[in-house]
Amino acid sequence: MTTDTSPDSPADDLDVFEMIQDLAAPQPAYRRLLDLGGVATPMEGVVMVADRDTVDHVLRHHELFSSKIELGLGNVRPLIPLNVDPPLHSRFRKLLDPLFAPRRMDEQEEDIRNRVNGLIDTFVDRGECNFTEEFAEIFPSSVFLGLMGLPADDLRLFLDMRDGVLHPEKEDPEAMFDPEARSRVMNRTGTKIYDYFGALVDERTAQPAGDVISRFVEAEFDGERLSRNDILDICFLMLIAGLDTVSDTLTCMFAYLARSPEHRAEIVADPSCIPQAVEELLRWETPVPMTSPRIATEDTELPNGCPVPAGTSVLVAIGAANLDEATCPAAGDVQFDRDLNRHLAFGGGVHRCLGSHLARRELRVTLLEWHKRIPDYRIKPGHEELEYPPGLRHVKDLMLAWS
Ligand code: HEM
């Protein structure tokens, strides 16, 4: 395995995958990857890019680095818009972007605030909670159900569908190590997801209800409507892209704040710093450490001269790029007062996160309401050893306590 594959640089032995597998604290590994040149070839046919310049290059050149890949998450068609390249991708985004624009999120803010406080009500007097289970997992899904116009009673079903695709080992422990068992659970869940949203699309087609699904049904681009399958492929992606990511980010952020009284004190003393705190914690924690892989569409090369043959899988390490001093001075420090924070936690280029405004709103409102009501908290004694299981970065059973 080699790093810095520019033609005139010495290759260095390094197990890149092992290096970045410390999900609890990946930053030192990112630093090392950057110090070694920011480009690595962990195996034949695979390149990992980590420095900001190269990451920007890959994300911005979608014609050279395609997103049309088979994710194998129980879906039978490409997910829209993630696995679609321009120009078709741009047409989908033109239609979807307004539905998740900041103005739409303004309309959701009161609902989001009520949901945050409703959940805090359930444990605030107890002086402790399992933050992962009692807040982070439930909150984004409940917001999402509201947005999609779905009944609150479907929450458990929704979480089960999400887990069947993203955490199949929860349904069948064999799926942790056995790829076939994994595919079985994912495919079974995929069918349930198509059936669930299919019935909903049919209902909203017959009787629009002013929610997001109804807008998908009614939306037109260039005089054309989305097909039923298009809508299902969008909903499938929403389910996996919009729920876990926010839950995971919340656990990473609260684990950080619970262990950093000085940063917590900054938020409590001056809540107006919360938008910047959210951006900085997104940069530092980068809960989605890599985008989905890209595939080189032709023989090309990276800005450092590293050749990339057609068909190469390109892994884009946005977590490492967020520590690159070239765009973020003192990148190793967590500073809530940065004037400029051009982090890549939501990706970049045409596939930049569709739900970033929703996610930001959820994170900001949570930080605001939580610190009003529970300003001083810590990891519950006896639970300081935090577990970050495989997958996106998240803390299992984050136990918080306050008095
Ligand atoms: C803090 C929470 C979130 C993080 C860290 C996050 C991160 C990301 C990243 C890194 C990408 C780029 C993937 C790539 O280039 O391969 C992405 C894309 C996407 N995200 Fe998010 N996301 C979050 C929340 C959400 C939410 C709430 C939604 C729900 C609407 C959402 C929907 C999407 C969609 C649909 C895409 C694909 C966009 C496209 O291909 O054009 N995300 N997200």
Short mmCIF file of C-alpha atoms and ligand atoms in Angstrom, two decimals:
data_model
loop_
_atom_site.label_atom_id
_atom_site.label_comp_id
_atom_site.label_asym_id
_atom_site.label_seq_id
_atom_site.Cartn_x
_atom_site.Cartn_y
_atom_site.Cartn_z
CA MET A 1 0.00 0.00 0.00
CA THR A 2 1.37 3.35 -0.92
CA THR A 3 0.76 7.00 -0.26
CA ASP A 4 1.65 10.09 -2.25
CA THR A 5 1.58 8.45 -5.62
CA SER A 6 2.87 11.48 -7.52
CA PRO A 7 5.42 10.14 -10.00
CA ASP A 8 8.48 11.69 -8.33
CA SER A 9 7.56 11.08 -4.69
CA PRO A 10 8.75 8.06 -2.74
CA ALA A 11 5.98 5.58 -1.95
CA ASP A 12 5.48 4.76 1.70
CA ASP A 13 4.12 1.57 3.26
CA LEU A 14 0.91 2.27 5.07
CA ASP A 15 -2.35 0.45 5.70
CA VAL A 16 -4.68 3.31 4.91
CA PHE A 17 -7.86 1.44 5.87
CA GLU A 18 -6.44 0.39 9.21
CA MET A 19 -5.17 3.88 9.75
CA ILE A 20 -8.56 5.54 9.40
CA GLN A 21 -10.51 2.91 11.26
CA ASP A 22 -10.17 4.60 14.63
CA LEU A 23 -13.66 6.02 14.39
CA ALA A 24 -13.50 7.41 17.94
CA ALA A 25 -10.61 9.73 17.11
CA PRO A 26 -9.72 9.62 13.42
CA GLN A 27 -8.09 13.07 13.35
CA PRO A 28 -4.47 11.93 14.00
CA ALA A 29 -4.79 9.41 11.15
CA TYR A 30 -6.18 12.11 8.86
CA ARG A 31 -3.26 14.34 9.80
CA ARG A 32 -0.81 11.58 8.96
CA LEU A 33 -2.48 10.94 5.61
CA LEU A 34 -2.23 14.65 4.80
CA ASP A 35 1.40 14.83 5.93
CA LEU A 36 2.20 11.91 3.62
CA GLY A 37 0.89 13.81 0.60
CA GLY A 38 -2.88 13.38 0.76
CA VAL A 39 -3.21 10.74 -1.97
CA ALA A 40 -2.96 7.01 -1.33
CA THR A 41 -3.44 3.79 -3.29
CA PRO A 42 -4.63 1.31 -0.67
CA MET A 43 -5.03 -1.48 -3.27
CA GLU A 44 -5.01 -2.15 -7.00
CA GLY A 45 -7.80 -0.17 -8.67
CA VAL A 46 -8.48 2.07 -5.66
CA VAL A 47 -7.22 5.60 -4.94
CA MET A 48 -7.97 7.54 -1.78
CA VAL A 49 -7.80 11.33 -1.93
CA ALA A 50 -7.54 13.35 1.27
CA ASP A 51 -5.98 16.78 0.74
CA ARG A 52 -8.37 19.62 0.05
CA ASP A 53 -7.08 20.49 -3.38
CA THR A 54 -7.40 16.94 -4.70
CA VAL A 55 -10.74 16.34 -2.97
CA ASP A 56 -12.14 19.53 -4.55
CA HIS A 57 -10.78 18.41 -7.93
CA VAL A 58 -12.54 15.02 -7.74
CA LEU A 59 -15.84 16.38 -6.40
CA ARG A 60 -15.97 19.19 -8.97
CA HIS A 61 -15.12 17.04 -12.00
CA HIS A 62 -18.16 14.81 -12.11
CA GLU A 63 -17.52 14.17 -15.83
CA LEU A 64 -14.22 12.45 -14.89
CA PHE A 65 -15.38 10.93 -11.58
CA SER A 66 -18.84 9.45 -11.89
CA SER A 67 -21.28 8.76 -9.05
CA LYS A 68 -23.10 6.09 -11.06
CA ILE A 69 -22.26 3.20 -8.78
CA GLU A 70 -24.11 0.23 -7.34
CA LEU A 71 -24.40 0.86 -3.60
CA GLY A 72 -25.99 -2.51 -2.84
CA LEU A 73 -28.27 -1.29 -0.08
CA GLY A 74 -31.28 -3.37 -1.04
CA ASN A 75 -32.20 -0.97 -3.85
CA VAL A 76 -32.95 -2.36 -7.32
CA ARG A 77 -32.41 0.88 -9.28
CA PRO A 78 -29.95 3.78 -8.86
CA LEU A 79 -30.76 6.10 -5.98
CA ILE A 80 -31.88 9.56 -7.10
CA PRO A 81 -30.05 11.94 -7.21
CA LEU A 82 -26.96 10.34 -5.60
CA ASN A 83 -26.24 7.76 -8.30
CA VAL A 84 -27.13 9.90 -11.28
CA ASP A 85 -24.62 12.10 -13.15
CA PRO A 86 -25.34 15.44 -14.85
CA PRO A 87 -27.10 16.46 -17.01
CA LEU A 88 -29.97 14.32 -15.67
CA HIS A 89 -28.77 14.93 -12.10
CA SER A 90 -29.14 18.71 -12.53
CA ARG A 91 -32.76 18.29 -13.60
CA PHE A 92 -33.55 16.29 -10.46
CA ARG A 93 -31.78 18.81 -8.23
CA LYS A 94 -33.62 21.70 -9.85
CA LEU A 95 -36.79 20.05 -8.79
CA LEU A 96 -35.70 18.90 -5.34
CA ASP A 97 -33.65 21.90 -4.12
CA PRO A 98 -36.66 24.23 -3.58
CA LEU A 99 -38.32 21.61 -1.36
CA PHE A 100 -35.36 21.72 1.04
CA ALA A 101 -34.43 25.40 0.67
CA PRO A 102 -33.80 27.60 3.76
CA ARG A 103 -37.21 29.28 3.36
CA ARG A 104 -38.96 25.91 3.61
CA MET A 105 -36.90 25.11 6.68
CA ASP A 106 -38.02 28.40 8.28
CA GLU A 107 -41.55 27.02 8.03
CA GLN A 108 -40.41 23.87 9.87
CA GLU A 109 -38.55 25.61 12.69
CA GLU A 110 -41.42 25.76 15.17
CA ASP A 111 -42.24 22.11 14.59
CA ILE A 112 -38.55 21.20 15.07
CA ARG A 113 -38.37 23.22 18.31
CA ASN A 114 -41.49 21.50 19.68
CA ARG A 115 -40.11 18.08 18.89
CA VAL A 116 -36.78 18.85 20.60
CA ASN A 117 -38.51 20.07 23.75
CA GLY A 118 -41.02 17.23 23.72
CA LEU A 119 -38.18 14.71 23.80
CA ILE A 120 -36.21 16.61 26.47
CA ASP A 121 -39.41 16.65 28.61
CA THR A 122 -39.32 12.85 28.73
CA PHE A 123 -36.00 12.67 30.61
CA VAL A 124 -34.97 16.11 31.93
CA ASP A 125 -36.17 15.46 35.50
CA ARG A 126 -34.38 12.12 35.63
CA GLY A 127 -30.96 13.84 35.54
CA GLU A 128 -29.63 11.40 32.93
CA CYS A 129 -30.47 9.83 29.61
CA ASN A 130 -29.24 7.50 26.96
CA PHE A 131 -28.78 10.35 24.50
CA THR A 132 -28.39 8.05 21.49
CA GLU A 133 -31.57 6.07 22.09
CA GLU A 134 -33.79 8.64 23.76
CA PHE A 135 -32.96 11.66 21.63
CA ALA A 136 -30.60 11.33 18.67
CA GLU A 137 -32.21 8.29 17.03
CA ILE A 138 -35.78 9.47 17.40
CA PHE A 139 -35.60 13.20 16.75
CA PRO A 140 -34.55 13.39 13.04
CA SER A 141 -36.90 10.55 12.12
CA SER A 142 -39.83 12.25 13.81
CA VAL A 143 -39.06 15.53 11.99
CA PHE A 144 -38.84 13.59 8.78
CA LEU A 145 -42.18 11.85 9.30
CA GLY A 146 -43.73 15.28 9.83
CA LEU A 147 -42.13 16.67 6.67
CA MET A 148 -43.26 13.71 4.59
CA GLY A 149 -46.77 13.93 6.01
CA LEU A 150 -46.57 10.48 7.61
CA PRO A 151 -48.28 9.39 10.84
CA ALA A 152 -46.17 9.58 14.03
CA ASP A 153 -47.15 5.96 14.72
CA ASP A 154 -44.98 4.88 11.79
CA LEU A 155 -41.82 5.94 13.66
CA ARG A 156 -40.86 2.38 14.74
CA LEU A 157 -41.53 1.02 11.27
CA PHE A 158 -39.38 3.79 9.80
CA LEU A 159 -36.50 3.11 12.18
CA ASP A 160 -36.72 -0.61 11.40
CA MET A 161 -36.59 0.07 7.65
CA ARG A 162 -33.59 2.34 8.15
CA ASP A 163 -31.82 -0.26 10.28
CA GLY A 164 -32.60 -3.10 7.86
CA VAL A 165 -30.60 -1.26 5.20
CA LEU A 166 -27.94 0.53 7.23
CA HIS A 167 -27.53 -1.76 10.25
CA PRO A 168 -28.72 -5.22 9.07
CA GLU A 169 -26.85 -6.85 11.98
CA LYS A 170 -29.50 -5.42 14.32
CA GLU A 171 -32.07 -7.68 12.63
CA ASP A 172 -29.78 -10.66 12.09
CA PRO A 173 -26.50 -10.80 14.07
CA GLU A 174 -25.07 -13.10 11.35
CA ALA A 175 -25.17 -10.09 9.01
CA MET A 176 -22.22 -8.54 10.88
CA PHE A 177 -19.76 -10.98 9.28
CA ASP A 178 -21.69 -12.90 6.62
CA PRO A 179 -22.17 -10.91 3.37
CA GLU A 180 -24.98 -13.22 2.24
CA ALA A 181 -26.94 -12.76 5.45
CA ARG A 182 -26.33 -9.04 5.09
CA SER A 183 -27.69 -8.94 1.53
CA ARG A 184 -30.68 -11.04 2.55
CA VAL A 185 -31.75 -8.55 5.24
CA MET A 186 -31.04 -5.55 3.00
CA ASN A 187 -32.97 -6.96 0.04
CA ARG A 188 -35.92 -7.92 2.21
CA THR A 189 -35.94 -4.42 3.70
CA GLY A 190 -35.55 -2.84 0.26
CA THR A 191 -38.78 -4.55 -0.85
CA LYS A 192 -40.55 -3.23 2.27
CA ILE A 193 -39.31 0.31 1.55
CA TYR A 194 -40.57 0.21 -2.06
CA ASP A 195 -43.93 -1.18 -0.88
CA TYR A 196 -44.31 1.38 1.89
CA PHE A 197 -43.53 4.42 -0.26
CA GLY A 198 -45.34 2.93 -3.28
CA ALA A 199 -48.60 2.82 -1.32
CA LEU A 200 -48.00 6.37 -0.14
CA VAL A 201 -47.28 7.72 -3.62
CA ASP A 202 -50.51 6.11 -4.86
CA GLU A 203 -52.46 7.72 -2.01
CA ARG A 204 -50.98 11.17 -2.61
CA THR A 205 -51.53 10.87 -6.36
CA ALA A 206 -55.21 10.22 -5.68
CA GLN A 207 -55.41 12.88 -2.98
CA PRO A 208 -52.58 15.46 -2.59
CA ALA A 209 -51.94 16.55 1.01
CA GLY A 210 -49.47 19.46 0.69
CA ASP A 211 -46.57 17.41 2.10
CA VAL A 212 -43.23 16.54 0.50
CA ILE A 213 -44.51 13.37 -1.20
CA SER A 214 -47.44 15.31 -2.68
CA ARG A 215 -44.97 17.88 -3.98
CA PHE A 216 -42.93 15.10 -5.62
CA VAL A 217 -46.10 13.86 -7.28
CA GLU A 218 -47.09 17.32 -8.51
CA ALA A 219 -43.59 18.59 -9.42
CA GLU A 220 -42.79 19.18 -13.06
CA PHE A 221 -39.54 19.82 -14.88
CA ASP A 222 -39.56 20.92 -18.48
CA GLY A 223 -43.22 20.02 -18.60
CA GLU A 224 -42.55 16.45 -17.39
CA ARG A 225 -43.57 14.85 -14.12
CA LEU A 226 -41.50 12.45 -12.06
CA SER A 227 -42.39 8.82 -12.71
CA ARG A 228 -43.62 6.64 -9.84
CA ASN A 229 -40.25 4.83 -9.84
CA ASP A 230 -38.36 8.15 -9.77
CA ILE A 231 -40.27 9.13 -6.65
CA LEU A 232 -39.58 5.76 -5.03
CA ASP A 233 -35.86 6.08 -5.82
CA ILE A 234 -35.81 9.54 -4.25
CA CYS A 235 -37.69 8.35 -1.13
CA PHE A 236 -35.36 5.38 -0.72
CA LEU A 237 -32.40 7.74 -0.66
CA MET A 238 -34.11 10.18 1.72
CA LEU A 239 -34.69 7.35 4.15
CA ILE A 240 -31.02 6.42 4.26
CA ALA A 241 -29.44 9.85 3.75
CA GLY A 242 -31.62 11.96 5.98
CA LEU A 243 -32.11 9.99 9.18
CA ASP A 244 -28.90 8.33 10.29
CA THR A 245 -26.68 11.25 9.33
CA VAL A 246 -28.36 13.70 11.71
CA SER A 247 -28.59 11.12 14.52
CA ASP A 248 -24.91 10.29 14.10
CA THR A 249 -23.89 13.94 14.01
CA LEU A 250 -25.83 14.65 17.20
CA THR A 251 -24.08 11.84 19.10
CA CYS A 252 -20.65 13.01 17.90
CA MET A 253 -21.41 16.63 18.82
CA PHE A 254 -22.81 15.88 22.29
CA ALA A 255 -19.98 13.46 23.08
CA TYR A 256 -17.57 16.26 22.21
CA LEU A 257 -19.41 18.93 24.21
CA ALA A 258 -19.93 16.66 27.23
CA ARG A 259 -16.15 16.26 27.43
CA SER A 260 -15.24 19.87 26.69
CA PRO A 261 -16.63 22.16 29.43
CA GLU A 262 -14.99 25.22 27.91
CA HIS A 263 -16.76 24.81 24.56
CA ARG A 264 -20.04 24.08 26.34
CA ALA A 265 -19.56 27.21 28.45
CA GLU A 266 -19.13 29.28 25.26
CA ILE A 267 -22.52 28.10 24.01
CA VAL A 268 -24.24 28.72 27.33
CA ALA A 269 -22.70 32.19 27.75
CA ASP A 270 -23.48 33.29 24.21
CA PRO A 271 -25.99 31.15 22.29
CA SER A 272 -25.52 33.39 19.25
CA CYS A 273 -22.33 31.38 18.58
CA ILE A 274 -24.40 28.23 17.93
CA PRO A 275 -24.48 28.46 14.11
CA GLN A 276 -20.67 28.72 14.08
CA ALA A 277 -20.35 25.99 16.72
CA VAL A 278 -22.44 23.67 14.53
CA GLU A 279 -20.21 24.33 11.50
CA GLU A 280 -17.03 23.84 13.50
CA LEU A 281 -18.21 20.61 15.09
CA LEU A 282 -19.35 19.36 11.67
CA ARG A 283 -15.85 20.11 10.38
CA TRP A 284 -14.02 18.54 13.31
CA GLU A 285 -16.21 15.47 13.73
CA THR A 286 -17.15 14.95 10.03
CA PRO A 287 -19.64 12.15 10.83
CA VAL A 288 -19.72 11.06 7.16
CA PRO A 289 -15.95 10.66 6.77
CA MET A 290 -16.07 9.80 3.05
CA THR A 291 -18.53 10.50 0.26
CA SER A 292 -19.84 7.58 -1.75
CA PRO A 293 -17.02 6.35 -4.02
CA ARG A 294 -16.51 7.83 -7.48
CA ILE A 295 -15.48 5.86 -10.57
CA ALA A 296 -13.00 7.32 -13.08
CA THR A 297 -14.78 7.53 -16.44
CA GLU A 298 -11.54 7.74 -18.48
CA ASP A 299 -7.76 7.63 -17.95
CA THR A 300 -6.97 10.82 -16.09
CA GLU A 301 -4.62 12.19 -13.45
CA LEU A 302 -4.92 14.01 -10.15
CA PRO A 303 -3.50 17.52 -9.60
CA ASN A 304 -0.36 15.98 -8.03
CA GLY A 305 0.28 13.97 -11.20
CA CYS A 306 -0.97 10.64 -9.83
CA PRO A 307 -2.34 8.64 -12.80
CA VAL A 308 -5.90 7.34 -12.42
CA PRO A 309 -6.83 4.69 -15.01
CA ALA A 310 -10.45 4.48 -16.21
CA GLY A 311 -12.54 2.34 -13.87
CA THR A 312 -10.54 3.21 -10.72
CA SER A 313 -12.60 3.60 -7.54
CA VAL A 314 -11.84 6.93 -5.94
CA LEU A 315 -12.45 7.23 -2.19
CA VAL A 316 -12.96 10.83 -1.16
CA ALA A 317 -11.87 11.39 2.45
CA ILE A 318 -13.72 14.59 3.31
CA GLY A 319 -12.93 14.09 7.02
CA ALA A 320 -9.23 14.42 6.27
CA ALA A 321 -9.76 17.30 3.83
CA ASN A 322 -11.49 19.18 6.64
CA LEU A 323 -8.20 19.16 8.54
CA ASP A 324 -6.15 20.52 5.66
CA GLU A 325 -4.38 23.69 6.82
CA ALA A 326 -4.42 24.97 3.23
CA THR A 327 -8.04 26.04 3.68
CA CYS A 328 -8.40 25.91 7.46
CA PRO A 329 -5.66 27.56 9.52
CA ALA A 330 -5.08 25.91 12.92
CA ALA A 331 -7.22 23.02 11.65
CA GLY A 332 -6.33 20.92 14.69
CA ASP A 333 -8.05 23.38 17.05
CA VAL A 334 -11.80 23.51 17.60
CA GLN A 335 -12.67 27.21 17.42
CA PHE A 336 -16.27 28.42 17.51
CA ASP A 337 -15.24 31.90 16.39
CA ARG A 338 -13.87 31.09 12.93
CA ASP A 339 -14.89 33.81 10.46
CA LEU A 340 -14.69 31.48 7.51
CA ASN A 341 -15.38 27.75 7.68
CA ARG A 342 -15.53 26.18 4.23
CA HIS A 343 -15.75 22.60 5.52
CA LEU A 344 -16.81 19.66 3.37
CA ALA A 345 -18.92 17.74 5.90
CA PHE A 346 -21.86 17.98 3.48
CA GLY A 347 -19.70 17.00 0.50
CA GLY A 348 -19.04 19.28 -2.48
CA GLY A 349 -19.67 19.70 -6.19
CA VAL A 350 -23.01 18.81 -7.75
CA HIS A 351 -23.82 16.09 -5.19
CA ARG A 352 -23.44 18.40 -2.21
CA CYS A 353 -25.99 17.39 0.42
CA LEU A 354 -29.59 18.17 -0.51
CA GLY A 355 -30.63 18.17 3.16
CA SER A 356 -27.93 20.47 4.56
CA HIS A 357 -30.40 23.25 5.43
CA LEU A 358 -32.69 20.81 7.20
CA ALA A 359 -29.76 19.19 9.02
CA ARG A 360 -28.36 22.55 10.10
CA ARG A 361 -31.75 23.67 11.37
CA GLU A 362 -32.16 20.45 13.38
CA LEU A 363 -28.67 20.74 14.86
CA ARG A 364 -28.91 24.44 15.71
CA VAL A 365 -32.34 24.18 17.34
CA THR A 366 -31.21 21.15 19.35
CA LEU A 367 -28.09 22.91 20.64
CA LEU A 368 -30.11 26.01 21.53
CA GLU A 369 -33.00 24.33 23.33
CA TRP A 370 -30.84 21.72 25.05
CA HIS A 371 -28.39 24.23 26.54
CA LYS A 372 -31.24 26.45 27.76
CA ARG A 373 -32.62 23.54 29.73
CA ILE A 374 -29.55 21.40 30.44
CA PRO A 375 -26.54 23.72 30.43
CA ASP A 376 -24.21 21.56 32.51
CA TYR A 377 -23.87 17.88 31.68
CA ARG A 378 -21.20 15.23 31.45
CA ILE A 379 -20.71 11.63 30.37
CA LYS A 380 -22.41 9.56 33.06
CA PRO A 381 -19.71 8.24 35.44
CA GLY A 382 -18.87 4.63 34.58
CA HIS A 383 -19.74 5.17 30.89
CA GLU A 384 -16.72 7.28 29.84
CA GLU A 385 -15.43 4.62 27.45
CA LEU A 386 -17.34 5.54 24.29
CA GLU A 387 -18.08 2.99 21.57
CA TYR A 388 -18.01 4.15 17.92
CA PRO A 389 -19.29 1.10 15.96
CA PRO A 390 -18.49 0.55 12.24
CA GLY A 391 -20.36 2.66 9.67
CA LEU A 392 -20.81 6.39 9.79
CA ARG A 393 -19.21 7.94 12.88
CA HIS A 394 -21.62 7.68 15.80
CA VAL A 395 -21.60 6.89 19.51
CA LYS A 396 -23.56 3.87 20.68
CA ASP A 397 -25.44 4.42 23.94
CA LEU A 398 -24.05 7.85 24.78
CA MET A 399 -25.02 8.18 28.45
CA LEU A 400 -25.28 11.79 29.67
CA ALA A 401 -25.90 12.97 33.23
CA TRP A 402 -26.65 16.34 34.86
CA SER A 403 -27.88 17.55 38.23
C1 HEM B 1 -25.62 16.35 9.45
C2 HEM B 1 -26.34 15.62 8.62
C3 HEM B 1 -25.91 15.27 7.22
C4 HEM B 1 -24.65 15.04 6.73
C5 HEM B 1 -23.33 15.10 7.49
C6 HEM B 1 -24.80 14.73 5.32
C7 HEM B 1 -23.74 14.47 4.46
C8 HEM B 1 -23.88 14.29 3.10
C9 HEM B 1 -22.78 14.12 2.20
C10 HEM B 1 -21.30 14.08 2.59
C11 HEM B 1 -23.29 14.00 0.95
C12 HEM B 1 -22.52 13.84 -0.35
C13 HEM B 1 -22.46 12.40 -0.82
C14 HEM B 1 -21.60 12.20 -2.04
O1 HEM B 1 -21.11 13.16 -2.64
O2 HEM B 1 -21.40 11.03 -2.40
C15 HEM B 1 -24.73 14.07 1.07
C16 HEM B 1 -25.62 13.95 0.01
C17 HEM B 1 -26.99 13.90 0.17
N1 HEM B 1 -27.70 14.12 1.32
FE1 HEM B 1 -26.94 14.56 3.13
N2 HEM B 1 -26.13 14.76 4.99
C18 HEM B 1 -26.84 15.09 6.12
C19 HEM B 1 -28.22 15.25 6.21
C20 HEM B 1 -29.12 15.04 5.21
C21 HEM B 1 -30.55 15.17 5.33
C22 HEM B 1 -31.31 15.61 6.59
C23 HEM B 1 -31.09 14.82 4.13
C24 HEM B 1 -32.57 14.78 3.81
C25 HEM B 1 -33.12 15.50 2.94
C26 HEM B 1 -29.98 14.51 3.24
C27 HEM B 1 -30.11 14.13 1.93
C28 HEM B 1 -29.04 13.99 1.05
C29 HEM B 1 -29.22 13.67 -0.37
C30 HEM B 1 -30.54 13.42 -1.08
C31 HEM B 1 -27.93 13.62 -0.91
C32 HEM B 1 -27.56 13.33 -2.37
C33 HEM B 1 -27.44 14.63 -3.11
C34 HEM B 1 -27.06 14.46 -4.58
O3 HEM B 1 -26.56 13.40 -4.96
O4 HEM B 1 -27.26 15.42 -5.34
N3 HEM B 1 -28.81 14.65 3.93
N4 HEM B 1 -25.06 14.27 2.39
#
